[in-house]
PDB file of C-alpha atoms in Angstrom:
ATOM      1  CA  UNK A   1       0.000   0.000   0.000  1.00 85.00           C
ATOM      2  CA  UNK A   2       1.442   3.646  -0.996  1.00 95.00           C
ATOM      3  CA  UNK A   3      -1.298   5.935  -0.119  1.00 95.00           C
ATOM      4  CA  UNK A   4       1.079   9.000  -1.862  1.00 98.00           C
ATOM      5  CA  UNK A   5       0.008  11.856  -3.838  1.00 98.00           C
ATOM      6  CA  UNK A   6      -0.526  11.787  -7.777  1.00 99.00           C
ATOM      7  CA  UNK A   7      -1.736  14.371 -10.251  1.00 98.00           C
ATOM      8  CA  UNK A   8      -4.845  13.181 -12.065  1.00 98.00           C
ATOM      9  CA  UNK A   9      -6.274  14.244 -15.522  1.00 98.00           C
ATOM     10  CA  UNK A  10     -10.368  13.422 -15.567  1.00 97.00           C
ATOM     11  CA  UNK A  11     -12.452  12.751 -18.235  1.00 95.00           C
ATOM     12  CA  UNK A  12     -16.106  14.910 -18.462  1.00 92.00           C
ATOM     13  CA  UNK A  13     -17.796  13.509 -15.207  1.00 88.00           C
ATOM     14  CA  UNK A  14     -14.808  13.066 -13.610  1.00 91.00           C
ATOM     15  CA  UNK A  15     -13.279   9.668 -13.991  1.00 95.00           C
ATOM     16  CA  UNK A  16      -9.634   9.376 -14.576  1.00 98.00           C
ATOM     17  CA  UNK A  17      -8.097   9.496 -17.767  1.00 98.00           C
ATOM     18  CA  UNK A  18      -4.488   9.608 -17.036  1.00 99.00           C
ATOM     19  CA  UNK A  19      -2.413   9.679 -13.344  1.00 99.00           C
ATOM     20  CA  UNK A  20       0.904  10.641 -12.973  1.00 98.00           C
ATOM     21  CA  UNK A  21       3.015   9.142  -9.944  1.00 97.00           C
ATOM     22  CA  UNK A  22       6.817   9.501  -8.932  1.00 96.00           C
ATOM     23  CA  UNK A  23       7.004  11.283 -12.488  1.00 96.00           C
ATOM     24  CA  UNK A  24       5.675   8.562 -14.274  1.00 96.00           C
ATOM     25  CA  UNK A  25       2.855   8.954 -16.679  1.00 98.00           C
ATOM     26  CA  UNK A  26      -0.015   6.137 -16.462  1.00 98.00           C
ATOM     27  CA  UNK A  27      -3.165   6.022 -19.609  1.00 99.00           C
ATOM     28  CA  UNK A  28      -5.776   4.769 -18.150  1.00 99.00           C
ATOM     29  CA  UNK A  29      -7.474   2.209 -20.087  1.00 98.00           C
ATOM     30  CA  UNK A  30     -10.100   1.135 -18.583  1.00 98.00           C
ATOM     31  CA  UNK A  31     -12.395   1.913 -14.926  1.00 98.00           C
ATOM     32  CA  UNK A  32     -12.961  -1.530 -13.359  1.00 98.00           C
ATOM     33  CA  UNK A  33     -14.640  -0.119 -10.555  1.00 98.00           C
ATOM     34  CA  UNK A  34     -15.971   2.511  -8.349  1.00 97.00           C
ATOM     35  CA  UNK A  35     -16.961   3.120  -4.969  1.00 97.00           C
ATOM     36  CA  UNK A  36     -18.027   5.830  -3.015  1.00 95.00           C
ATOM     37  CA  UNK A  37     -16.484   6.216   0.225  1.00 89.00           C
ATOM     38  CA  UNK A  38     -17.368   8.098   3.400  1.00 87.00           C
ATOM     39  CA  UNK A  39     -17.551  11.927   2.694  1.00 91.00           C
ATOM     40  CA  UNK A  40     -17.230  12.975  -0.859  1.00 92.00           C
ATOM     41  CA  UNK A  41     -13.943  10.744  -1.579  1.00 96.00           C
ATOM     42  CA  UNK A  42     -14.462   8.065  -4.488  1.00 97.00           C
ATOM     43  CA  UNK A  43     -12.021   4.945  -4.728  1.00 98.00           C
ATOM     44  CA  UNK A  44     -11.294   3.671  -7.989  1.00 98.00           C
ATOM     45  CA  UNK A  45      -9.872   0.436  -9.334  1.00 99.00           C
ATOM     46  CA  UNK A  46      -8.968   1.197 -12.590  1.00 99.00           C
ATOM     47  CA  UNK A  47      -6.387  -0.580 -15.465  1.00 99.00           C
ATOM     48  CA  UNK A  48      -3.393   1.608 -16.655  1.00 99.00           C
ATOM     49  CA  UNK A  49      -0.880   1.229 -19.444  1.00 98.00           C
ATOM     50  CA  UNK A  50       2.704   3.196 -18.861  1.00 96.00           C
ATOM     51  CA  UNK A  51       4.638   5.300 -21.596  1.00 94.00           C
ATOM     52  CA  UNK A  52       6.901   2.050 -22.006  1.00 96.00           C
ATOM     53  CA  UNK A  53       3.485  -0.322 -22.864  1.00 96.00           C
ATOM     54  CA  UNK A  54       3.471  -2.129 -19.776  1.00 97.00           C
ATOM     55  CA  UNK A  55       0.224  -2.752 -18.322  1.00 98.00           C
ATOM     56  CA  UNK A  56      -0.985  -2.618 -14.705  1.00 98.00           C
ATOM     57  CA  UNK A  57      -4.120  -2.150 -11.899  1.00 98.00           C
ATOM     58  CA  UNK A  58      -4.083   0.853  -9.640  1.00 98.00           C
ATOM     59  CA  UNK A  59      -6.154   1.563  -6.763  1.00 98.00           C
ATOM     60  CA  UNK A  60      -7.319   5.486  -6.458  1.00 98.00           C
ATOM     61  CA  UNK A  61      -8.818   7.697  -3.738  1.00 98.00           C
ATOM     62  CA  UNK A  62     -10.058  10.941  -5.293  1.00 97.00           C
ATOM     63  CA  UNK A  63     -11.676  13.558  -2.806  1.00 95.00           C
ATOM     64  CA  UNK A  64     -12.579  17.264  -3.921  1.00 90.00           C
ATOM     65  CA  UNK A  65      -9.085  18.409  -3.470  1.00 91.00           C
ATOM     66  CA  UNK A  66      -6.636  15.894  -3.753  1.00 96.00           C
ATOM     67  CA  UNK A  67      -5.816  12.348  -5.749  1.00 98.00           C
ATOM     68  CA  UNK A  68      -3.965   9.434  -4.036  1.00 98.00           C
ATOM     69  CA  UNK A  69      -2.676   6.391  -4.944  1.00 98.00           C
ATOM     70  CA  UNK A  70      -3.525   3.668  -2.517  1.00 98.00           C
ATOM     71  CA  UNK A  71      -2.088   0.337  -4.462  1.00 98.00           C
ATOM     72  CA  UNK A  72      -0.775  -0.352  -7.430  1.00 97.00           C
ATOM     73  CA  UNK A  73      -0.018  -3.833  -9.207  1.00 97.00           C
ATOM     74  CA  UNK A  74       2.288  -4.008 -12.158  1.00 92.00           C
TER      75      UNK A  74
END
């Protein structure tokens, strides 16, 4: 578990589109999941691709004023 700050570019209603953690760039491809937490944060589970090709599964807490990445499986 990380639980460390990203930056997060959303799609229109707010789902990720692309994360960016420790300077590295993550697509993602696809939102597995969602759930919404106590409060206004969201968690999703969602499947990334990095600039390299390599694919992977990342766990992400959004609330109104910050993203974090909570787990991430390459």
């Amino acid at each position: 578990m990380y639980d460390e700050p990203i930056s997060a570019e959303t799609r229109v209603g707010g789902h990720p589109a692309a994360i960016t953690w420790r300077g590295r760039r993550m697509h993602v491809r696809q939102v597995l999941s969602v759930w919404q937490m106590p409060g206004d944060a969201r968690l999703y589970r969602v499947g990334v691709t990095t600039a390299d090709g390599a694919a992977g599964m990342a766990e992400i807490v959004a609330s109104p004023d910050t993203w974090r990445l909570r787990r991430y499986w390459a």
